[in-house]
PDB file of C-alpha atoms and ligand atoms in Angstrom:
ATOM      1  CA  UNK A   4     -58.145 139.860   5.916  1.00 47.00           C
ATOM      2  CA  UNK A   5     -58.532 140.624   9.490  1.00 57.00           C
ATOM      3  CA  UNK A   6     -60.762 138.029  11.268  1.00 58.00           C
ATOM      4  CA  UNK A   7     -63.626 139.599  13.297  1.00 89.00           C
ATOM      5  CA  UNK A   8     -65.734 137.069  14.881  1.00 95.00           C
ATOM      6  CA  UNK A   9     -68.573 136.157  12.483  1.00 97.00           C
ATOM      7  CA  UNK A  10     -70.157 132.902  13.646  1.00 98.00           C
ATOM      8  CA  UNK A  11     -72.594 131.035  10.924  1.00 98.00           C
ATOM      9  CA  UNK A  12     -73.889 127.510  11.561  1.00 98.00           C
ATOM     10  CA  UNK A  13     -75.192 126.369   8.175  1.00 98.00           C
ATOM     11  CA  UNK A  14     -77.843 123.653   8.197  1.00 98.00           C
ATOM     12  CA  UNK A  15     -76.212 121.768  10.938  1.00 98.00           C
ATOM     13  CA  UNK A  16     -77.191 118.330  12.236  1.00 98.00           C
ATOM     14  CA  UNK A  17     -75.127 116.558  15.026  1.00 98.00           C
ATOM     15  CA  UNK A  18     -75.750 113.269  16.852  1.00 98.00           C
ATOM     16  CA  UNK A  19     -73.362 112.049  19.221  1.00 98.00           C
ATOM     17  CA  UNK A  20     -71.110 109.399  18.536  1.00 95.00           C
ATOM     18  CA  UNK A  21     -72.526 106.004  18.571  1.00 93.00           C
ATOM     19  CA  UNK A  22     -76.313 107.698  18.789  1.00 94.00           C
ATOM     20  CA  UNK A  23     -79.028 106.777  16.790  1.00 90.00           C
ATOM     21  CA  UNK A  24     -81.014 109.956  16.742  1.00 96.00           C
ATOM     22  CA  UNK A  25     -79.580 113.640  16.269  1.00 98.00           C
ATOM     23  CA  UNK A  26     -79.815 116.234  19.417  1.00 98.00           C
ATOM     24  CA  UNK A  27     -79.483 118.623  16.562  1.00 98.00           C
ATOM     25  CA  UNK A  28     -81.306 118.894  13.217  1.00 98.00           C
ATOM     26  CA  UNK A  29     -80.761 121.415  10.280  1.00 98.00           C
ATOM     27  CA  UNK A  30     -79.950 124.592  12.496  1.00 98.00           C
ATOM     28  CA  UNK A  31     -79.052 127.806  10.564  1.00 98.00           C
ATOM     29  CA  UNK A  32     -78.054 131.332  12.183  1.00 98.00           C
ATOM     30  CA  UNK A  33     -75.359 133.669  11.636  1.00 98.00           C
ATOM     31  CA  UNK A  34     -74.011 135.533  14.767  1.00 97.00           C
ATOM     32  CA  UNK A  35     -71.940 138.659  13.999  1.00 96.00           C
ATOM     33  CA  UNK A  36     -69.503 140.781  16.011  1.00 96.00           C
ATOM     34  CA  UNK A  37     -71.465 143.839  18.440  1.00 94.00           C
ATOM     35  CA  UNK A  38     -74.352 141.139  18.345  1.00 95.00           C
ATOM     36  CA  UNK A  39     -75.757 138.846  21.285  1.00 95.00           C
ATOM     37  CA  UNK A  40     -77.827 135.820  20.218  1.00 97.00           C
ATOM     38  CA  UNK A  41     -79.651 134.394  22.914  1.00 97.00           C
ATOM     39  CA  UNK A  42     -80.380 130.679  22.904  1.00 97.00           C
ATOM     40  CA  UNK A  43     -83.493 129.643  24.897  1.00 95.00           C
ATOM     41  CA  UNK A  44     -85.186 125.758  25.372  1.00 93.00           C
ATOM     42  CA  UNK A  45     -86.188 123.310  27.838  1.00 91.00           C
ATOM     43  CA  UNK A  46     -83.690 121.286  29.265  1.00 92.00           C
ATOM     44  CA  UNK A  47     -82.480 118.575  26.849  1.00 95.00           C
ATOM     45  CA  UNK A  48     -83.277 120.654  23.953  1.00 96.00           C
ATOM     46  CA  UNK A  49     -79.721 120.808  23.004  1.00 98.00           C
ATOM     47  CA  UNK A  50     -78.424 123.838  23.908  1.00 97.00           C
ATOM     48  CA  UNK A  51     -75.025 122.820  25.396  1.00 97.00           C
ATOM     49  CA  UNK A  52     -74.609 120.578  22.333  1.00 98.00           C
ATOM     50  CA  UNK A  53     -74.930 123.454  19.789  1.00 98.00           C
ATOM     51  CA  UNK A  54     -72.303 125.426  21.458  1.00 98.00           C
ATOM     52  CA  UNK A  55     -69.880 122.527  21.608  1.00 98.00           C
ATOM     53  CA  UNK A  56     -69.811 122.395  17.787  1.00 98.00           C
ATOM     54  CA  UNK A  57     -68.080 125.835  17.561  1.00 98.00           C
ATOM     55  CA  UNK A  58     -64.936 124.922  19.599  1.00 97.00           C
ATOM     56  CA  UNK A  59     -64.859 121.447  17.944  1.00 97.00           C
ATOM     57  CA  UNK A  60     -65.788 119.670  21.276  1.00 96.00           C
ATOM     58  CA  UNK A  61     -67.770 117.610  18.236  1.00 97.00           C
ATOM     59  CA  UNK A  62     -68.174 118.078  14.847  1.00 97.00           C
ATOM     60  CA  UNK A  63     -71.709 118.260  12.814  1.00 97.00           C
ATOM     61  CA  UNK A  64     -72.579 115.033  11.126  1.00 97.00           C
ATOM     62  CA  UNK A  65     -73.984 117.201   8.394  1.00 98.00           C
ATOM     63  CA  UNK A  66     -74.059 121.013   7.442  1.00 98.00           C
ATOM     64  CA  UNK A  67     -71.110 123.461   8.351  1.00 98.00           C
ATOM     65  CA  UNK A  68     -70.046 125.656  11.084  1.00 98.00           C
ATOM     66  CA  UNK A  69     -67.891 128.450   9.909  1.00 98.00           C
ATOM     67  CA  UNK A  70     -65.711 131.276  11.562  1.00 97.00           C
ATOM     68  CA  UNK A  71     -65.367 134.452   9.774  1.00 95.00           C
ATOM     69  CA  UNK A  72     -66.287 132.421   6.500  1.00 95.00           C
ATOM     70  CA  UNK A  73     -63.855 129.370   7.277  1.00 96.00           C
ATOM     71  CA  UNK A  74     -65.315 125.769   8.236  1.00 97.00           C
ATOM     72  CA  UNK A  75     -63.908 125.449  11.905  1.00 98.00           C
ATOM     73  CA  UNK A  76     -62.688 122.033  10.787  1.00 97.00           C
ATOM     74  CA  UNK A  77     -59.996 123.555   8.190  1.00 97.00           C
ATOM     75  CA  UNK A  78     -58.627 125.928  11.071  1.00 96.00           C
ATOM     76  CA  UNK A  79     -56.111 125.346  13.638  1.00 95.00           C
ATOM     77  CA  UNK A  80     -57.485 124.360  16.933  1.00 94.00           C
ATOM     78  CA  UNK A  81     -55.002 127.281  18.125  1.00 92.00           C
ATOM     79  CA  UNK A  82     -56.551 129.650  16.546  1.00 92.00           C
ATOM     80  CA  UNK A  83     -60.130 128.734  17.495  1.00 95.00           C
ATOM     81  CA  UNK A  84     -58.913 128.951  21.035  1.00 92.00           C
ATOM     82  CA  UNK A  85     -57.414 132.219  20.675  1.00 91.00           C
ATOM     83  CA  UNK A  86     -60.928 133.481  19.027  1.00 94.00           C
ATOM     84  CA  UNK A  87     -63.113 131.687  20.670  1.00 96.00           C
ATOM     85  CA  UNK A  88     -63.965 131.342  24.548  1.00 96.00           C
ATOM     86  CA  UNK A  89     -66.547 129.036  25.675  1.00 96.00           C
ATOM     87  CA  UNK A  90     -67.638 129.532  29.256  1.00 95.00           C
ATOM     88  CA  UNK A  91     -69.091 125.816  30.182  1.00 94.00           C
ATOM     89  CA  UNK A  92     -72.258 124.948  32.229  1.00 93.00           C
ATOM     90  CA  UNK A  93     -70.295 122.933  34.555  1.00 89.00           C
ATOM     91  CA  UNK A  94     -67.326 125.609  34.982  1.00 85.00           C
ATOM     92  CA  UNK A  95     -64.169 123.550  35.984  1.00 88.00           C
ATOM     93  CA  UNK A  96     -61.485 124.972  38.169  1.00 91.00           C
ATOM     94  CA  UNK A  97     -57.923 123.175  38.269  1.00 88.00           C
ATOM     95  CA  UNK A  98     -56.288 122.372  41.710  1.00 89.00           C
ATOM     96  CA  UNK A  99     -53.550 125.153  41.851  1.00 91.00           C
ATOM     97  CA  UNK A 100     -53.694 129.137  42.385  1.00 93.00           C
ATOM     98  CA  UNK A 101     -56.228 131.439  41.279  1.00 95.00           C
ATOM     99  CA  UNK A 102     -53.763 132.928  38.948  1.00 95.00           C
ATOM    100  CA  UNK A 103     -52.972 129.561  37.348  1.00 93.00           C
ATOM    101  CA  UNK A 104     -56.640 129.180  36.584  1.00 94.00           C
ATOM    102  CA  UNK A 105     -57.464 132.298  35.320  1.00 95.00           C
ATOM    103  CA  UNK A 106     -54.007 132.358  33.301  1.00 92.00           C
ATOM    104  CA  UNK A 107     -54.790 128.727  31.907  1.00 83.00           C
ATOM    105  CA  UNK A 108     -55.902 130.008  28.216  1.00 66.00           C
ATOM    106  CA  UNK A 109     -53.609 132.862  28.076  1.00 71.00           C
ATOM    107  CA  UNK A 110     -49.761 132.340  30.155  1.00 77.00           C
ATOM    108  CA  UNK A 111     -48.732 135.877  29.048  1.00 85.00           C
ATOM    109  CA  UNK A 112     -51.511 137.904  30.542  1.00 90.00           C
ATOM    110  CA  UNK A 113     -50.312 140.578  33.046  1.00 93.00           C
ATOM    111  CA  UNK A 114     -51.566 140.582  36.687  1.00 93.00           C
ATOM    112  CA  UNK A 115     -53.412 144.032  35.643  1.00 95.00           C
ATOM    113  CA  UNK A 116     -55.384 141.987  32.806  1.00 95.00           C
ATOM    114  CA  UNK A 117     -56.236 139.061  35.159  1.00 96.00           C
ATOM    115  CA  UNK A 118     -57.640 141.923  37.987  1.00 97.00           C
ATOM    116  CA  UNK A 119     -59.348 143.860  35.138  1.00 96.00           C
ATOM    117  CA  UNK A 120     -60.864 140.385  34.042  1.00 96.00           C
ATOM    118  CA  UNK A 121     -61.912 139.728  37.644  1.00 97.00           C
ATOM    119  CA  UNK A 122     -63.468 143.237  38.174  1.00 96.00           C
ATOM    120  CA  UNK A 123     -66.216 142.469  35.193  1.00 96.00           C
ATOM    121  CA  UNK A 124     -66.646 139.016  36.016  1.00 96.00           C
ATOM    122  CA  UNK A 125     -67.438 140.564  39.651  1.00 96.00           C
ATOM    123  CA  UNK A 126     -64.838 138.160  41.246  1.00 95.00           C
ATOM    124  CA  UNK A 127     -62.414 141.209  42.631  1.00 95.00           C
ATOM    125  CA  UNK A 128     -63.753 141.287  46.039  1.00 93.00           C
ATOM    126  CA  UNK A 129     -63.538 137.911  47.098  1.00 90.00           C
ATOM    127  CA  UNK A 130     -60.008 137.056  45.555  1.00 94.00           C
ATOM    128  CA  UNK A 131     -59.093 140.444  47.381  1.00 93.00           C
ATOM    129  CA  UNK A 132     -60.218 139.228  50.567  1.00 92.00           C
ATOM    130  CA  UNK A 133     -58.342 135.755  50.278  1.00 89.00           C
ATOM    131  CA  UNK A 134     -55.071 136.232  52.318  1.00 89.00           C
ATOM    132  CA  UNK A 135     -52.947 135.287  49.015  1.00 92.00           C
ATOM    133  CA  UNK A 136     -55.014 137.055  46.361  1.00 93.00           C
ATOM    134  CA  UNK A 137     -53.956 135.580  42.869  1.00 95.00           C
ATOM    135  CA  UNK A 138     -51.833 133.231  44.901  1.00 95.00           C
ATOM    136  CA  UNK A 139     -54.646 131.520  46.710  1.00 93.00           C
ATOM    137  CA  UNK A 140     -54.952 127.825  46.178  1.00 92.00           C
ATOM    138  CA  UNK A 141     -58.106 126.395  44.442  1.00 91.00           C
ATOM    139  CA  UNK A 142     -58.540 122.520  45.612  1.00 86.00           C
ATOM    140  CA  UNK A 143     -59.012 119.976  42.504  1.00 79.00           C
ATOM    141  CA  UNK A 144     -62.406 120.753  40.884  1.00 74.00           C
ATOM    142  CA  UNK A 145     -62.646 124.177  42.663  1.00 74.00           C
ATOM    143  CA  UNK A 146     -64.420 122.438  45.766  1.00 78.00           C
ATOM    144  CA  UNK A 147     -63.224 125.158  48.303  1.00 80.00           C
ATOM    145  CA  UNK A 148     -64.895 128.145  46.374  1.00 88.00           C
ATOM    146  CA  UNK A 149     -68.839 128.327  45.993  1.00 88.00           C
ATOM    147  CA  UNK A 150     -70.685 127.482  42.945  1.00 88.00           C
ATOM    148  CA  UNK A 151     -71.235 131.419  42.387  1.00 89.00           C
ATOM    149  CA  UNK A 152     -67.434 132.060  42.815  1.00 91.00           C
ATOM    150  CA  UNK A 153     -66.413 129.091  40.598  1.00 92.00           C
ATOM    151  CA  UNK A 154     -69.069 130.876  37.758  1.00 92.00           C
ATOM    152  CA  UNK A 155     -67.139 134.096  37.944  1.00 94.00           C
ATOM    153  CA  UNK A 156     -63.526 132.904  37.723  1.00 95.00           C
ATOM    154  CA  UNK A 157     -64.588 130.884  34.893  1.00 95.00           C
ATOM    155  CA  UNK A 158     -66.235 134.168  33.191  1.00 95.00           C
ATOM    156  CA  UNK A 159     -62.779 136.068  34.270  1.00 96.00           C
ATOM    157  CA  UNK A 160     -60.459 133.094  32.736  1.00 95.00           C
ATOM    158  CA  UNK A 161     -62.644 133.804  29.544  1.00 95.00           C
ATOM    159  CA  UNK A 162     -62.215 137.573  29.260  1.00 95.00           C
ATOM    160  CA  UNK A 163     -58.551 137.141  29.833  1.00 95.00           C
ATOM    161  CA  UNK A 164     -58.017 135.541  26.383  1.00 93.00           C
ATOM    162  CA  UNK A 165     -59.880 138.663  24.868  1.00 93.00           C
ATOM    163  CA  UNK A 166     -61.899 136.257  22.319  1.00 94.00           C
ATOM    164  CA  UNK A 167     -63.725 137.881  19.329  1.00 96.00           C
ATOM    165  CA  UNK A 168     -66.449 135.080  20.331  1.00 97.00           C
ATOM    166  CA  UNK A 169     -68.104 134.619  23.523  1.00 97.00           C
ATOM    167  CA  UNK A 170     -70.305 131.275  24.269  1.00 97.00           C
ATOM    168  CA  UNK A 171     -71.903 131.643  27.868  1.00 96.00           C
ATOM    169  CA  UNK A 172     -73.604 128.253  28.626  1.00 96.00           C
ATOM    170  CA  UNK A 173     -76.088 129.540  31.562  1.00 91.00           C
ATOM    171  CA  UNK A 174     -72.962 131.230  33.108  1.00 90.00           C
ATOM    172  CA  UNK A 175     -75.378 133.235  35.094  1.00 88.00           C
ATOM    173  CA  UNK A 176     -77.207 131.057  36.861  1.00 84.00           C
ATOM    174  CA  UNK A 177     -75.786 130.163  40.115  1.00 83.00           C
ATOM    175  CA  UNK A 178     -75.363 134.239  40.802  1.00 87.00           C
ATOM    176  CA  UNK A 179     -78.123 136.258  42.716  1.00 87.00           C
ATOM    177  CA  UNK A 180     -79.815 138.669  40.680  1.00 86.00           C
ATOM    178  CA  UNK A 181     -78.142 141.596  41.539  1.00 91.00           C
ATOM    179  CA  UNK A 182     -74.923 139.882  40.914  1.00 90.00           C
ATOM    180  CA  UNK A 183     -76.056 138.933  37.715  1.00 88.00           C
ATOM    181  CA  UNK A 184     -77.371 142.191  36.496  1.00 89.00           C
ATOM    182  CA  UNK A 185     -74.040 143.781  37.494  1.00 92.00           C
ATOM    183  CA  UNK A 186     -71.953 141.324  35.809  1.00 91.00           C
ATOM    184  CA  UNK A 187     -74.112 141.520  32.584  1.00 89.00           C
ATOM    185  CA  UNK A 188     -73.726 145.333  32.837  1.00 91.00           C
ATOM    186  CA  UNK A 189     -69.894 145.315  33.162  1.00 93.00           C
ATOM    187  CA  UNK A 190     -69.821 142.558  30.416  1.00 92.00           C
ATOM    188  CA  UNK A 191     -71.680 144.917  27.944  1.00 90.00           C
ATOM    189  CA  UNK A 192     -68.718 147.147  27.818  1.00 89.00           C
ATOM    190  CA  UNK A 193     -65.768 144.518  27.381  1.00 88.00           C
ATOM    191  CA  UNK A 194     -68.089 142.662  24.721  1.00 89.00           C
ATOM    192  CA  UNK A 195     -69.376 145.753  22.681  1.00 89.00           C
ATOM    193  CA  UNK A 196     -67.423 144.574  19.646  1.00 92.00           C
ATOM    194  CA  UNK A 197     -67.267 141.028  20.055  1.00 96.00           C
ATOM    195  CA  UNK A 198     -70.086 138.403  18.976  1.00 97.00           C
ATOM    196  CA  UNK A 199     -71.696 136.833  22.026  1.00 96.00           C
ATOM    197  CA  UNK A 200     -73.772 133.806  22.107  1.00 97.00           C
ATOM    198  CA  UNK A 201     -75.526 133.083  25.617  1.00 96.00           C
ATOM    199  CA  UNK A 202     -77.643 130.025  26.854  1.00 96.00           C
ATOM    200  CA  UNK A 203     -79.799 131.061  29.735  1.00 88.00           C
ATOM    201  CA  UNK A 204     -82.614 130.329  31.703  1.00 80.00           C
ATOM    202  CA  UNK A 205     -83.251 133.548  33.452  1.00 80.00           C
ATOM    203  CA  UNK A 206     -85.570 135.845  30.739  1.00 84.00           C
ATOM    204  CA  UNK A 207     -84.249 138.678  32.514  1.00 82.00           C
ATOM    205  CA  UNK A 208     -80.846 137.624  30.755  1.00 83.00           C
ATOM    206  CA  UNK A 209     -81.866 137.723  27.425  1.00 87.00           C
ATOM    207  CA  UNK A 210     -84.572 140.240  26.898  1.00 89.00           C
ATOM    208  CA  UNK A 211     -82.219 142.638  25.352  1.00 88.00           C
ATOM    209  CA  UNK A 212     -80.336 139.970  22.940  1.00 94.00           C
ATOM    210  CA  UNK A 213     -80.399 141.339  19.272  1.00 96.00           C
ATOM    211  CA  UNK A 214     -81.662 137.839  18.572  1.00 97.00           C
ATOM    212  CA  UNK A 215     -83.574 134.769  20.279  1.00 97.00           C
ATOM    213  CA  UNK A 216     -83.369 131.459  19.048  1.00 97.00           C
ATOM    214  CA  UNK A 217     -85.924 129.148  20.626  1.00 96.00           C
ATOM    215  CA  UNK A 218     -84.702 125.322  20.303  1.00 96.00           C
ATOM    216  CA  UNK A 219     -86.878 122.437  20.822  1.00 95.00           C
ATOM    217  CA  UNK A 220     -85.921 118.901  20.429  1.00 96.00           C
ATOM    218  CA  UNK A 221     -82.834 120.087  18.717  1.00 98.00           C
ATOM    219  CA  UNK A 222     -84.504 122.336  16.072  1.00 98.00           C
ATOM    220  CA  UNK A 223     -84.682 126.139  16.182  1.00 98.00           C
ATOM    221  CA  UNK A 224     -88.765 126.354  16.177  1.00 97.00           C
ATOM    222  CA  UNK A 225     -88.910 130.095  16.414  1.00 97.00           C
ATOM    223  CA  UNK A 226     -86.549 133.282  16.106  1.00 97.00           C
ATOM    224  CA  UNK A 227     -86.800 137.053  17.069  1.00 97.00           C
ATOM    225  CA  UNK A 228     -86.375 139.543  19.564  1.00 97.00           C
ATOM    226  CA  UNK A 229     -87.940 138.989  22.885  1.00 96.00           C
ATOM    227  CA  UNK A 230     -91.105 141.414  22.098  1.00 96.00           C
ATOM    228  CA  UNK A 231     -91.317 139.756  18.278  1.00 97.00           C
ATOM    229  CA  UNK A 232     -91.309 136.281  20.208  1.00 96.00           C
ATOM    230  CA  UNK A 233     -93.862 137.340  22.781  1.00 95.00           C
ATOM    231  CA  UNK A 234     -96.057 137.870  20.094  1.00 96.00           C
ATOM    232  CA  UNK A 235     -95.580 135.152  17.926  1.00 95.00           C
ATOM    233  CA  UNK A 236     -94.151 132.025  19.643  1.00 95.00           C
ATOM    234  CA  UNK A 237     -96.139 129.768  21.732  1.00 94.00           C
ATOM    235  CA  UNK A 238     -93.104 128.099  22.992  1.00 92.00           C
ATOM    236  CA  UNK A 239     -91.667 131.254  23.806  1.00 93.00           C
ATOM    237  CA  UNK A 240     -94.722 132.418  25.794  1.00 93.00           C
ATOM    238  CA  UNK A 241     -94.532 129.037  27.928  1.00 90.00           C
ATOM    239  CA  UNK A 242     -90.739 129.346  28.389  1.00 88.00           C
ATOM    240  CA  UNK A 243     -91.520 133.260  29.760  1.00 88.00           C
ATOM    241  CA  UNK A 244     -94.542 132.001  31.937  1.00 88.00           C
ATOM    242  CA  UNK A 245     -92.757 128.880  33.404  1.00 81.00           C
TER     243      UNK A 245
HETATM  244  C1  M5T B 302     -78.889 117.567  24.155  1.00 95.35           C
HETATM  245  C2  M5T B 302     -77.548 114.555  24.789  1.00 95.35           C
HETATM  246  C3  M5T B 302     -78.557 114.521  26.115  1.00 95.35           C
HETATM  247  C4  M5T B 302     -79.825 114.973  25.527  1.00 95.35           C
HETATM  248  C5  M5T B 302     -79.025 115.971  24.335  1.00 95.35           C
HETATM  249  C6  M5T B 302     -73.844 116.979  26.856  1.00 95.35           C
HETATM  250  C7  M5T B 302     -74.238 115.523  26.061  1.00 95.35           C
HETATM  251  C8  M5T B 302     -75.986 115.502  25.657  1.00 95.35           C
HETATM  252  N1  M5T B 302     -76.479 114.497  25.388  1.00 95.35           N
HETATM  253  C9  M5T B 302     -75.249 113.445  25.258  1.00 95.35           C
HETATM  254  O1  M5T B 302     -75.626 112.366  24.663  1.00 95.35           O
HETATM  255  N2  M5T B 302     -73.822 113.348  25.419  1.00 95.35           N
HETATM  256  C10 M5T B 302     -73.403 114.880  26.039  1.00 95.35           C
HETATM  257  O2  M5T B 302     -72.415 114.741  26.120  1.00 95.35           O
HETATM  258  O3  M5T B 302     -77.916 115.293  24.151  1.00 95.35           O
HETATM  259  O4  M5T B 302     -78.370 117.788  25.882  1.00 95.35           O
HETATM  260  P1  M5T B 302     -77.852 119.171  25.921  1.00 95.35           P
HETATM  261  O5  M5T B 302     -77.351 119.342  24.832  1.00 95.35           O
HETATM  262  O6  M5T B 302     -76.999 119.072  27.104  1.00 95.35           O
HETATM  263  O7  M5T B 302     -79.133 119.815  26.390  1.00 95.35           O
HETATM  264  P2  M5T B 302     -79.584 121.093  26.968  1.00 95.35           P
HETATM  265  O8  M5T B 302     -78.184 122.139  27.180  1.00 95.35           O
HETATM  266  O9  M5T B 302     -80.282 122.184  26.125  1.00 95.35           O
HETATM  267  O10 M5T B 302     -80.001 120.841  28.392  1.00 95.35           O
HETATM  268  P3  M5T B 302     -79.702 121.241  29.590  1.00 95.35           P
HETATM  269  O11 M5T B 302     -80.315 120.631  30.917  1.00 95.35           O
HETATM  270  O12 M5T B 302     -78.645 122.075  29.990  1.00 95.35           O
HETATM  271  O13 M5T B 302     -80.947 122.974  29.741  1.00 95.35           O
HETATM  272  O14 M5T B 302     -80.700 114.204  25.346  1.00 95.35           O
HETATM  273  O15 M5T B 302     -78.797 113.397  26.683  1.00 95.35           O
HETATM  274 MG1   MG B 303     -76.730 122.443  28.918  1.00 95.35          MG
END
């Protein structure tokens, strides 16, 4: 059967190697193609740790993470990379050209695909403004582009791979509100049939999510839509008001 991008966390508990106490406890949720699941919670709640288990940066100590019904530790890493794109909280650029950075996950992409990804990621104009365009050089760690430009290049890099599942870890935080809004509108078209899991600080980024998971101290304490959580979740209300 064709894989479609269904993500399921089943009673997942996770501790970093060598750590005494878990940073995630008994996490369960399902994210389906076409859905956007948002994860919100205070700093240190475990949001980044939660995302890291799907591409197997780490494995849970208990429970299972499944992709299309198959535990991810039974899948080839190459298969996971093909289907899941993680835009990390600290987006990383390599020394080399913009093109090299965008093709990192998918070497056979055409230039047109790179420009299409840049357009959606709101990165087209600053790349066009560079004398060498896609051939412009990025210094090690991307120190010669701004934080917001780096984020947009890393979002474009994820788009180039055309994954079934997108994981965005606070990927819009360095963007101004207007760019953030434009980017998310453009993304919606591209990710319509994909599964999107998004960690966000800005409430405006997540109000339209199909489901919001409220993470506190490694546990999902509440879940629902924005409207539901406003009614039912004191933790969510606190976050909204802060
Ligand atoms: C949750 C610890 C961290 C915190 C807890 C990434 C990472 C985290 N931790 C480690 O021990 N090693 C690591 O490599 O795990 O951290 P998080 O998942 O990064 O939390 P967050 O993403 O919700 O926080 P933030 O600040 O990004 O909003 O005790 O020390
Ligand atoms: Mg984080």
